[in-house]
Coordinates of C-alpha atoms and ligand atoms in Angstrom, one line a residue:
M20 CA 95.6 122.7 92.7
Q21 CA 96.7 120.7 95.7
G22 CA 94.4 120.0 98.6
Q23 CA 95.3 121.5 101.9
M24 CA 94.8 118.5 104.2
M25 CA 97.3 116.8 106.4
K26 CA 99.4 114.1 104.8
T27 CA 99.7 111.9 107.9
P28 CA 101.2 108.7 106.5
L29 CA 99.2 105.5 106.9
L30 CA 101.4 103.5 109.3
I31 CA 100.9 100.4 111.4
T32 CA 102.6 102.4 114.1
E33 CA 99.5 104.7 114.1
I34 CA 97.3 101.6 114.7
M35 CA 99.4 100.7 117.6
R36 CA 99.4 104.3 119.1
F37 CA 95.7 104.6 118.6
A38 CA 94.9 101.3 120.2
G39 CA 97.2 102.1 123.2
R40 CA 95.5 105.4 123.8
Q41 CA 92.0 104.4 123.1
Y42 CA 91.7 100.8 124.1
G43 CA 94.7 100.1 126.2
D44 CA 92.8 98.0 128.8
T45 CA 91.2 95.7 126.2
E46 CA 92.0 92.1 126.8
V47 CA 94.1 89.7 124.7
V48 CA 93.5 86.1 125.9
S49 CA 95.9 83.4 124.5
V50 CA 96.3 79.7 124.6
T51 CA 100.0 78.9 124.6
G52 CA 102.1 75.7 125.0
E53 CA 102.9 76.9 128.5
N54 CA 99.6 78.4 129.6
P55 CA 96.1 77.3 128.7
L56 CA 94.7 80.8 129.3
H57 CA 97.2 83.6 129.3
R58 CA 95.7 87.1 129.9
C59 CA 97.1 90.5 129.1
V60 CA 95.8 93.8 127.6
Y61 CA 96.6 95.8 124.6
K62 CA 98.9 98.1 126.6
D63 CA 101.0 95.1 127.6
V64 CA 101.3 94.0 124.0
I65 CA 102.4 97.5 123.0
R66 CA 104.8 97.9 125.9
R67 CA 106.5 94.6 125.0
A68 CA 106.5 95.6 121.2
H69 CA 108.8 98.4 122.3
Q70 CA 111.1 95.8 123.9
V71 CA 111.0 93.7 120.7
A72 CA 112.2 96.6 118.7
N73 CA 115.1 97.2 121.1
V74 CA 116.0 93.5 120.9
L75 CA 116.1 93.6 117.1
H76 CA 118.2 96.8 117.2
T77 CA 120.7 95.2 119.6
L78 CA 120.9 92.1 117.4
G79 CA 122.2 94.5 114.7
L80 CA 119.3 94.5 112.3
E81 CA 119.1 97.1 109.5
K82 CA 115.8 98.7 108.3
G83 CA 114.2 96.4 105.8
D84 CA 115.8 93.2 107.1
R85 CA 113.5 90.2 107.3
V86 CA 112.5 88.7 110.7
A87 CA 110.9 85.3 110.4
T88 CA 108.3 83.7 112.7
L89 CA 107.2 80.1 113.0
A90 CA 104.4 80.6 115.6
W91 CA 100.8 80.0 116.5
N92 CA 98.3 82.7 117.3
D93 CA 99.1 84.1 120.7
F94 CA 100.2 87.3 122.5
R95 CA 103.9 86.9 121.7
H96 CA 103.3 86.6 118.0
L97 CA 101.1 89.7 118.3
E98 CA 104.0 91.6 120.0
L99 CA 106.2 90.6 117.0
Y100 CA 103.5 91.8 114.5
Y101 CA 103.9 95.3 115.9
G102 CA 107.4 95.4 117.2
V103 CA 109.0 94.2 114.0
S104 CA 107.0 96.1 111.4
C105 CA 106.8 99.4 113.3
A106 CA 110.5 99.5 113.8
G107 CA 111.0 99.3 110.0
Y108 CA 111.8 95.6 109.7
V109 CA 109.8 93.1 107.7
L110 CA 107.8 90.5 109.6
H111 CA 108.0 87.2 107.6
T112 CA 105.4 84.8 108.9
V113 CA 106.2 81.3 107.9
N114 CA 103.6 78.5 107.6
P115 CA 105.0 75.5 109.5
R116 CA 102.8 73.1 107.6
L117 CA 104.7 73.6 104.3
F118 CA 106.9 70.9 103.0
F119 CA 110.5 70.8 104.3
E120 CA 111.9 71.8 100.8
Q121 CA 109.4 74.7 100.5
L122 CA 110.4 75.9 104.0
L123 CA 114.1 75.9 103.0
Y124 CA 113.3 77.7 99.8
I125 CA 111.3 80.4 101.6
F126 CA 113.8 81.1 104.4
N127 CA 116.6 81.4 101.9
H128 CA 114.7 83.4 99.4
A129 CA 113.6 85.9 102.1
E130 CA 117.1 85.9 103.6
D131 CA 115.7 86.1 107.1
R132 CA 118.3 87.2 109.7
V133 CA 116.4 86.2 112.8
L134 CA 113.9 83.4 113.4
F135 CA 111.4 83.5 116.3
F136 CA 109.7 80.2 116.9
D137 CA 107.4 78.4 119.3
P138 CA 109.1 75.6 121.2
V139 CA 106.9 73.0 119.5
F140 CA 108.8 73.7 116.2
L141 CA 112.2 73.1 117.7
P142 CA 112.7 69.7 116.0
L143 CA 111.8 71.3 112.7
V144 CA 114.1 74.2 113.2
E145 CA 117.0 71.9 114.3
K146 CA 116.6 70.0 111.0
L147 CA 116.4 73.2 108.9
S148 CA 119.2 75.2 110.6
D149 CA 122.2 73.6 108.8
Q150 CA 120.8 74.9 105.5
L151 CA 119.9 78.4 106.6
P152 CA 123.1 80.3 106.2
K153 CA 121.5 83.7 106.6
V154 CA 119.8 83.2 109.9
E155 CA 122.1 84.6 112.6
A156 CA 119.9 84.2 115.7
Y157 CA 117.2 81.8 116.8
V158 CA 114.8 83.0 119.4
I159 CA 112.5 80.5 121.2
L160 CA 109.2 82.0 122.2
S161 CA 109.4 80.8 125.8
S162 CA 110.1 81.8 129.3
E163 CA 113.6 81.0 130.7
D164 CA 112.3 78.2 133.0
K165 CA 110.5 76.4 130.1
M166 CA 113.4 76.7 127.6
P167 CA 114.0 73.3 125.9
Q168 CA 117.5 71.8 125.5
T169 CA 118.9 72.1 122.1
P170 CA 122.3 71.8 120.3
L171 CA 121.3 74.8 118.1
P172 CA 124.0 77.5 118.2
S173 CA 122.9 81.2 118.7
I174 CA 119.8 80.2 120.6
K175 CA 118.1 82.8 122.7
C176 CA 115.1 82.9 125.0
Y177 CA 112.4 85.5 124.1
E178 CA 111.4 86.3 127.7
T179 CA 115.0 86.8 128.7
L180 CA 115.7 89.1 125.8
L181 CA 112.6 91.1 126.5
H182 CA 113.4 91.3 130.2
E183 CA 116.8 92.8 129.4
A184 CA 115.5 95.3 126.9
S185 CA 114.3 98.8 127.6
E186 CA 110.6 99.7 127.3
D187 CA 111.5 103.0 125.7
Y188 CA 111.8 103.0 121.9
E189 CA 111.4 105.9 119.5
W190 CA 109.4 104.5 116.6
P191 CA 110.9 105.7 113.3
A192 CA 108.9 108.0 111.0
L193 CA 108.5 105.6 108.1
A194 CA 107.2 106.3 104.6
E195 CA 103.8 104.7 104.3
D196 CA 105.0 102.4 101.5
T197 CA 107.7 100.9 103.7
A198 CA 107.5 97.1 103.6
S199 CA 105.9 95.7 106.8
A200 CA 105.3 92.0 106.3
L201 CA 106.0 89.1 104.0
C202 CA 104.0 85.9 103.5
Y203 CA 104.5 83.2 100.9
T204 CA 101.6 81.5 99.1
S205 CA 101.9 77.8 99.2
G206 CA 102.5 77.6 95.4
T207 CA 100.9 74.4 94.2
T208 CA 103.1 74.7 91.1
G209 CA 106.6 76.0 91.1
H210 CA 108.2 77.7 94.1
P211 CA 106.1 79.5 96.7
K212 CA 105.7 83.2 95.9
G213 CA 106.3 86.0 98.4
V214 CA 103.7 88.7 99.0
L215 CA 105.3 91.8 100.5
Y216 CA 102.8 94.0 102.3
D217 CA 103.4 97.6 103.2
H218 CA 102.2 99.9 106.0
R219 CA 99.7 101.7 103.8
S220 CA 98.1 98.5 102.4
T221 CA 97.9 97.0 105.9
V222 CA 96.2 100.1 107.4
L223 CA 93.7 100.4 104.5
H224 CA 92.9 96.7 104.7
A225 CA 92.3 96.9 108.4
Y226 CA 90.1 100.0 107.9
G227 CA 88.2 98.4 105.0
S228 CA 87.7 95.1 106.8
C229 CA 86.1 96.9 109.8
H230 CA 83.4 98.3 107.5
R231 CA 79.9 97.2 108.3
N232 CA 79.6 95.6 104.8
A233 CA 82.8 93.7 105.5
M234 CA 83.8 92.0 108.8
G235 CA 82.3 94.9 110.8
L236 CA 84.4 94.6 113.9
G237 CA 83.6 97.0 116.8
R238 CA 84.4 97.6 120.4
R239 CA 81.6 95.4 121.6
D240 CA 83.1 92.4 119.8
T241 CA 85.3 89.7 121.1
V242 CA 87.0 88.2 118.1
L243 CA 88.4 84.7 117.8
P244 CA 90.7 84.3 114.7
V245 CA 90.9 80.6 114.1
V246 CA 92.9 81.5 111.0
P247 CA 96.7 81.4 111.5
M248 CA 98.8 84.5 112.1
F249 CA 101.4 82.6 110.0
H250 CA 99.2 82.7 106.9
A251 CA 97.6 85.8 105.3
N252 CA 97.9 87.8 108.6
A253 CA 95.1 85.9 110.3
W254 CA 92.9 87.8 107.8
G255 CA 94.1 91.1 109.2
T256 CA 92.6 90.6 112.7
P257 CA 95.8 91.6 114.6
Y258 CA 95.3 95.1 113.0
S259 CA 91.5 95.3 112.7
A260 CA 91.0 94.3 116.3
F261 CA 93.4 97.1 117.4
I262 CA 91.5 99.6 115.2
S263 CA 88.1 98.6 116.5
G264 CA 89.0 97.9 120.2
A265 CA 87.7 94.3 120.0
K266 CA 88.8 91.9 122.7
M267 CA 91.0 89.2 121.1
V268 CA 91.0 85.5 121.9
L269 CA 93.9 83.7 120.3
P270 CA 93.7 79.9 120.2
G271 CA 97.5 79.1 120.0
P272 CA 98.2 75.5 118.8
K273 CA 94.5 74.5 119.5
M274 CA 93.2 75.7 116.1
G275 CA 91.3 72.6 115.0
D276 CA 90.2 71.4 118.4
G277 CA 86.4 71.6 118.8
K278 CA 86.7 71.3 122.6
T279 CA 89.1 74.2 123.1
L280 CA 87.2 76.4 120.6
Q281 CA 83.9 75.8 122.4
A282 CA 85.5 76.5 125.8
L283 CA 87.1 79.7 124.5
I284 CA 83.9 80.9 122.9
E285 CA 81.7 80.2 125.9
G286 CA 84.3 81.2 128.5
E287 CA 85.5 84.5 126.9
G288 CA 82.2 85.6 125.4
V289 CA 83.4 85.4 121.8
T290 CA 81.0 87.2 119.4
V291 CA 82.8 86.8 116.1
A292 CA 84.9 83.9 115.0
L293 CA 86.9 83.5 111.7
G294 CA 87.9 80.3 110.1
V295 CA 88.1 77.9 107.2
P296 CA 85.2 75.4 106.8
T297 CA 87.1 72.4 108.2
V298 CA 87.6 74.3 111.5
W299 CA 83.8 74.8 111.8
L300 CA 83.1 71.2 110.9
A301 CA 85.3 70.2 113.9
L302 CA 83.5 72.6 116.2
L303 CA 80.0 71.7 115.0
S304 CA 80.6 68.0 115.4
Y305 CA 82.0 68.6 118.9
L306 CA 78.8 70.6 119.8
E307 CA 76.6 67.9 118.4
E308 CA 78.4 65.1 120.3
T309 CA 78.5 66.9 123.6
G310 CA 75.3 68.9 123.5
T311 CA 77.3 72.0 124.4
T312 CA 76.6 75.5 123.1
V313 CA 78.3 78.6 121.8
S314 CA 75.8 81.0 123.3
S315 CA 77.7 84.3 122.9
L316 CA 78.7 83.7 119.3
E317 CA 76.8 86.0 117.0
R318 CA 78.5 85.3 113.7
T319 CA 81.3 83.5 111.9
V320 CA 83.3 84.6 108.9
V321 CA 84.1 81.6 106.7
G322 CA 86.5 81.6 103.8
G323 CA 89.8 80.1 102.5
A324 CA 87.7 77.5 100.7
A325 CA 84.0 77.3 99.7
C326 CA 81.8 77.0 102.7
P327 CA 79.0 74.4 102.2
L328 CA 75.5 75.8 102.8
S329 CA 75.0 72.9 105.2
V330 CA 77.6 74.4 107.6
M331 CA 75.9 77.8 107.5
K332 CA 72.5 76.2 108.1
E333 CA 73.7 74.1 111.0
F334 CA 75.3 77.2 112.7
Q335 CA 72.0 79.2 112.2
D336 CA 69.4 76.5 112.9
K337 CA 71.0 74.8 115.9
H338 CA 73.1 77.6 117.4
G339 CA 71.6 80.9 116.2
V340 CA 75.0 81.9 114.6
Y341 CA 75.0 83.8 111.4
T342 CA 77.7 82.9 108.8
H343 CA 79.3 85.3 106.4
H344 CA 80.9 83.6 103.5
G345 CA 84.0 85.4 102.3
W346 CA 86.7 85.0 99.7
G347 CA 90.3 86.2 99.7
M348 CA 93.9 85.5 98.9
T349 CA 97.3 86.0 100.4
E350 CA 97.9 88.4 97.5
M351 CA 94.9 90.5 98.7
S352 CA 96.0 90.8 102.4
P353 CA 93.6 88.7 102.2
L354 CA 90.1 90.3 102.0
G355 CA 88.5 90.1 98.5
S356 CA 84.8 89.8 99.2
L357 CA 82.3 89.2 102.0
N358 CA 78.7 88.2 101.9
T359 CA 76.4 90.5 103.9
L360 CA 72.6 90.8 103.2
S361 CA 70.8 93.9 102.1
K362 CA 67.5 94.9 103.8
P363 CA 65.2 93.6 100.9
M364 CA 67.0 90.2 101.0
E365 CA 65.8 89.6 104.5
S366 CA 62.3 89.0 103.2
F367 CA 63.5 86.6 100.5
K368 CA 62.3 83.0 100.6
D369 CA 64.7 80.5 102.2
S370 CA 65.5 78.9 98.8
E371 CA 66.4 82.2 97.3
L372 CA 68.5 83.2 100.2
D373 CA 70.4 79.9 100.0
V374 CA 71.5 80.7 96.5
I375 CA 72.8 84.1 97.6
R376 CA 74.5 83.0 100.8
A377 CA 76.4 80.2 99.1
K378 CA 78.1 82.9 97.0
Q379 CA 81.3 84.7 98.2
G380 CA 79.7 88.1 98.4
Q381 CA 80.6 91.6 97.3
A382 CA 84.0 93.3 97.1
P383 CA 84.4 96.0 99.8
F384 CA 85.3 99.5 98.8
G385 CA 89.0 99.3 98.0
V386 CA 88.8 96.2 95.8
E387 CA 87.7 96.1 92.2
M388 CA 86.9 92.9 90.3
K389 CA 86.0 91.7 86.9
I390 CA 85.7 88.4 85.0
V391 CA 87.2 87.9 81.5
D392 CA 87.0 85.2 78.8
D393 CA 90.0 83.5 77.2
D394 CA 90.6 86.5 75.0
G395 CA 90.7 88.9 78.0
Q396 CA 87.2 90.3 77.1
E397 CA 85.2 91.4 80.1
L398 CA 82.1 89.2 80.8
P399 CA 78.8 90.5 82.0
W400 CA 77.7 90.5 85.7
D401 CA 74.7 88.3 85.0
G402 CA 75.5 85.5 87.5
E403 CA 75.7 83.0 84.6
A404 CA 78.9 83.8 82.6
F405 CA 82.0 82.1 84.1
G406 CA 85.4 83.8 83.6
D407 CA 88.9 84.3 85.0
L408 CA 88.6 86.6 88.0
K409 CA 90.9 89.6 88.0
V410 CA 91.2 92.2 90.8
R411 CA 92.9 95.4 91.7
G412 CA 92.9 97.7 94.7
W413 CA 94.6 99.3 97.7
W414 CA 95.6 96.0 99.4
V415 CA 96.3 93.8 96.3
C416 CA 100.0 93.1 95.6
D417 CA 101.4 94.4 92.3
S418 CA 104.3 91.9 92.0
Y419 CA 105.9 89.0 93.9
F420 CA 108.9 89.5 96.2
R421 CA 112.1 89.2 94.3
S422 CA 110.4 87.8 91.2
E423 CA 112.0 90.4 88.9
G424 CA 108.7 91.0 87.3
S425 CA 108.7 87.5 85.7
D426 CA 105.1 86.6 86.7
D427 CA 102.4 86.8 84.2
A428 CA 99.6 87.1 86.8
F429 CA 100.0 90.9 86.7
D430 CA 98.6 92.7 83.7
A431 CA 100.2 95.7 82.2
D432 CA 97.0 97.7 83.0
G433 CA 97.3 96.9 86.7
W434 CA 95.0 93.9 87.2
F435 CA 96.0 90.8 89.1
S436 CA 94.8 87.4 87.8
T437 CA 93.6 85.5 90.8
G438 CA 93.7 82.1 89.3
D439 CA 90.1 81.6 90.2
V440 CA 87.1 81.1 87.9
A441 CA 84.0 82.9 88.9
T442 CA 80.6 84.4 88.1
I443 CA 79.5 87.8 89.3
D444 CA 75.7 88.5 89.6
P445 CA 74.0 91.9 88.9
E446 CA 74.3 92.8 92.6
G447 CA 78.1 92.3 92.4
N448 CA 78.1 89.0 94.3
L449 CA 81.0 86.8 93.5
G450 CA 80.4 83.1 92.9
I451 CA 83.7 81.2 92.9
T452 CA 83.3 78.1 90.8
D453 CA 86.8 76.7 90.8
R454 CA 90.5 77.4 90.6
T455 CA 91.6 77.8 87.0
K456 CA 93.8 74.7 87.2
D457 CA 91.0 72.6 88.8
V458 CA 88.3 73.5 86.3
I459 CA 86.6 70.5 84.7
K460 CA 85.8 70.9 81.0
S461 CA 83.4 68.4 79.6
G462 CA 82.7 68.7 75.9
G463 CA 84.2 72.2 76.0
E464 CA 81.8 73.3 78.7
W465 CA 82.8 74.2 82.3
I466 CA 81.5 72.4 85.2
S467 CA 81.8 73.9 88.7
S468 CA 83.3 71.4 91.1
I469 CA 82.5 73.7 94.1
E470 CA 78.8 73.7 93.4
L471 CA 78.8 69.9 93.2
E472 CA 80.9 69.5 96.4
N473 CA 78.4 71.8 98.2
L474 CA 75.5 69.6 97.2
A475 CA 77.4 66.4 98.1
V476 CA 78.2 67.5 101.7
S477 CA 74.6 68.4 102.3
H478 CA 74.0 64.6 102.7
P479 CA 74.3 63.8 106.4
D480 CA 76.6 60.7 105.8
V481 CA 79.1 62.7 103.9
L482 CA 82.0 64.2 105.8
E483 CA 84.0 65.7 103.0
A484 CA 83.7 65.7 99.2
A485 CA 85.8 66.7 96.2
V486 CA 85.0 66.6 92.5
I487 CA 87.8 66.2 90.0
G488 CA 87.9 65.8 86.2
V489 CA 89.0 62.4 84.9
S490 CA 89.8 61.8 81.3
H491 CA 87.0 60.6 79.0
Q492 CA 87.3 59.4 75.5
K493 CA 84.2 61.3 74.2
W494 CA 84.0 64.4 76.4
G495 CA 87.6 65.0 77.1
E496 CA 86.9 65.1 80.9
R497 CA 84.0 64.0 83.1
P498 CA 83.5 64.8 86.8
L499 CA 84.3 62.1 89.4
L500 CA 83.0 62.6 92.9
V501 CA 85.3 61.5 95.8
I502 CA 83.8 61.2 99.2
V503 CA 85.0 60.7 102.8
P504 CA 81.9 59.2 104.5
N505 CA 81.1 59.9 108.2
E506 CA 82.4 57.2 110.5
G507 CA 80.4 54.0 110.3
D508 CA 78.0 55.2 107.6
I509 CA 78.7 54.3 104.0
P510 CA 76.0 56.1 102.1
D511 CA 74.2 54.6 99.1
K512 CA 75.9 55.6 95.9
M513 CA 72.8 56.2 94.0
T514 CA 71.2 58.3 96.7
I515 CA 74.2 60.6 96.6
L516 CA 74.3 60.9 92.9
G517 CA 70.5 61.5 93.0
L518 CA 71.1 64.7 95.1
F519 CA 72.2 66.5 92.0
K520 CA 69.1 65.8 89.9
G521 CA 67.2 69.0 89.1
K522 CA 69.7 71.1 91.1
V523 CA 72.4 71.4 88.3
A524 CA 72.4 70.8 84.6
D525 CA 72.3 67.1 83.8
F526 CA 75.7 67.1 82.1
W527 CA 77.2 68.4 85.4
I528 CA 76.2 65.3 87.3
P529 CA 79.3 63.2 88.2
D530 CA 79.5 60.0 86.3
D531 CA 80.6 58.1 89.3
L532 CA 81.7 58.4 93.0
V533 CA 84.3 56.7 95.0
F534 CA 84.7 56.4 98.8
V535 CA 88.1 57.1 100.4
D536 CA 89.3 57.3 104.0
E537 CA 91.0 60.6 103.4
I538 CA 91.2 63.5 100.9
P539 CA 94.7 65.1 100.5
H540 CA 95.0 68.7 101.7
T541 CA 97.5 71.5 101.0
A542 CA 99.5 73.3 103.7
T543 CA 96.8 75.9 103.9
G544 CA 94.1 73.3 104.5
K545 CA 92.6 73.2 101.0
V546 CA 91.7 70.1 99.1
S547 CA 94.7 69.3 97.0
K548 CA 93.1 68.6 93.7
I549 CA 96.5 68.1 92.1
E550 CA 97.2 65.2 94.4
L551 CA 93.7 63.9 94.0
R552 CA 93.9 64.0 90.2
E553 CA 97.2 62.1 90.4
Q554 CA 95.6 59.5 92.6
F555 CA 92.9 58.9 90.1
V556 CA 94.9 59.5 86.9
D557 CA 94.2 55.9 85.7
Y558 CA 90.6 55.9 86.8
R559 CA 88.2 54.7 84.1
L560 CA 84.6 55.5 84.5
D561 CA 82.6 52.3 85.0
L562 CA 79.1 53.6 84.7
P563 CA 77.5 53.7 81.2
Q564 CA 79.1 56.5 79.2
K565 CA 77.1 59.7 78.6
Ligands
ADP261 P1 97.2 79.3 99.1 O1 97.0 79.5 97.6 O2 98.6 79.4 99.6 O3 96.4 78.2 99.7 P2 95.5 81.5 99.8 O4 95.0 81.4 101.1 O5 96.0 82.8 99.3 O6 96.7 80.5 99.8 O7 94.4 80.9 98.8 C1 93.5 81.7 98.1 C2 92.6 80.8 97.3 O8 91.7 80.1 98.2 C3 91.7 81.6 96.4 O9 92.3 82.0 95.2 C4 90.5 80.6 96.2 O10 90.8 79.7 95.2 C5 90.5 79.9 97.5 N1 89.4 80.5 98.3 C6 89.5 81.4 99.3 N2 88.3 81.7 99.8 C7 87.4 80.9 99.2 C8 85.9 80.8 99.2 N3 85.2 81.4 100.1 N4 85.4 79.9 98.3 C9 86.1 79.3 97.4 N5 87.4 79.4 97.3 C10 88.1 80.2 98.2

């Protein structure tokens, strides 16, 4: 028997309509290259999204065509998020930090027909354009008077196009599984892979991430996504803010700038900020140096890479800001888990809470997870057993764009292999220990580099730490600790290595540590263990062998 309820499709268009009706006067504050503090409201964004749709129609686009962006977080990018997807085209957000060859591959693989980009990326686009045969129009996200000079053919000015376009547009009635957006993962091996989101997955993800056990956005919040709209949808905030009526503060090109972030938080009354650990390190060190505050900030959501406990503690102890540790992936829209505390946990001792808070938290309703051994057998949720982490759910992708089903990350029974190694405790809290390819195996036993890195950065003289496996005659591999010290302070080797004693199994303790000026990072800001391993491929451990 069929239910007799309305089958209203889950469309991003509905998010936009709802936000316009309900929260039309809610502010969107943006930093742009032209304006340090641009202000508009949801209604403006929606009105201009109608114009974006008309512009794309006039350019001759067909439903399903890809429209690329190379842009920071600001109101214009937000207009494109809605205008492109709701009109039935696919918003392809491109990460400008990728290597040139990867960018070429991505644009050509996606066959983007139009590219919208911030003026700051003009030199990059000029270099790429010769080799982008499918791109028919280039649109600079600028006003007419600020348009830069360029020899690029088919160049257009965004504000001029919008000015000429009608504000009336009839949004099409799309099926809820219509593709809405495309984002490529950086692909540390092989080519980047495209994740093709649809309207349904996007609405469910936005809905799920507003849950109180997840990011819990509400109308009293002002949200600052310091996570780029060009990678993993700025963790869904363009949609979840519109659902919840939260004021948005978009930092434009000033993502990693502690001074701008502090000014935005304090000036705009930001209550929730989202970012990767390095962003918060920059903000915390700015606050420390200047003695300034972030008095409105209630909580941060940290993910993308493991968040050291020391960052959480500094936020809490010095600034009264609570940190939620989360985990996710481009393939998961990206929310996979988030750490929130239960009532009984509030009375736990600090040391017990530390253990829980360093974990990546629970999967929200909508995501299922499991860990398996090398034979694919499910492992217990005892917080001890490590295994390959698999997930499935409403906002997890089921294949890569144009991969012709050739990827073995997707099981026949509908699970996606995340490429992460993790534990899950009896309360369902995820503990990411490594990426599969970064795992260190010593004498056949796994060692968690993330846990070691967290301990290393708890030392005040350590700015950044990474642990990699280097080859060892007897044990196959042993851990080597690589450290970037804080300026002017070279910490004592033995004191650092002493940090691990009693906190982890003895055989986990790195055999040696080296100081470097810089640790290599990927385009998405993660430590590039591949490069680091290459850098230390000939490293021979000089301490007595274990
Ligand atoms: P890319 O692979 O292109 O860098 P993603 O942003 O999709 O892009 O990366 C997802 C990966 O980031 C996860 O598989 C995991 O390895 C890592 N990650 C994300 N959040 C965390 C976290 N809180 N702790 C540890 N690792 C994390």
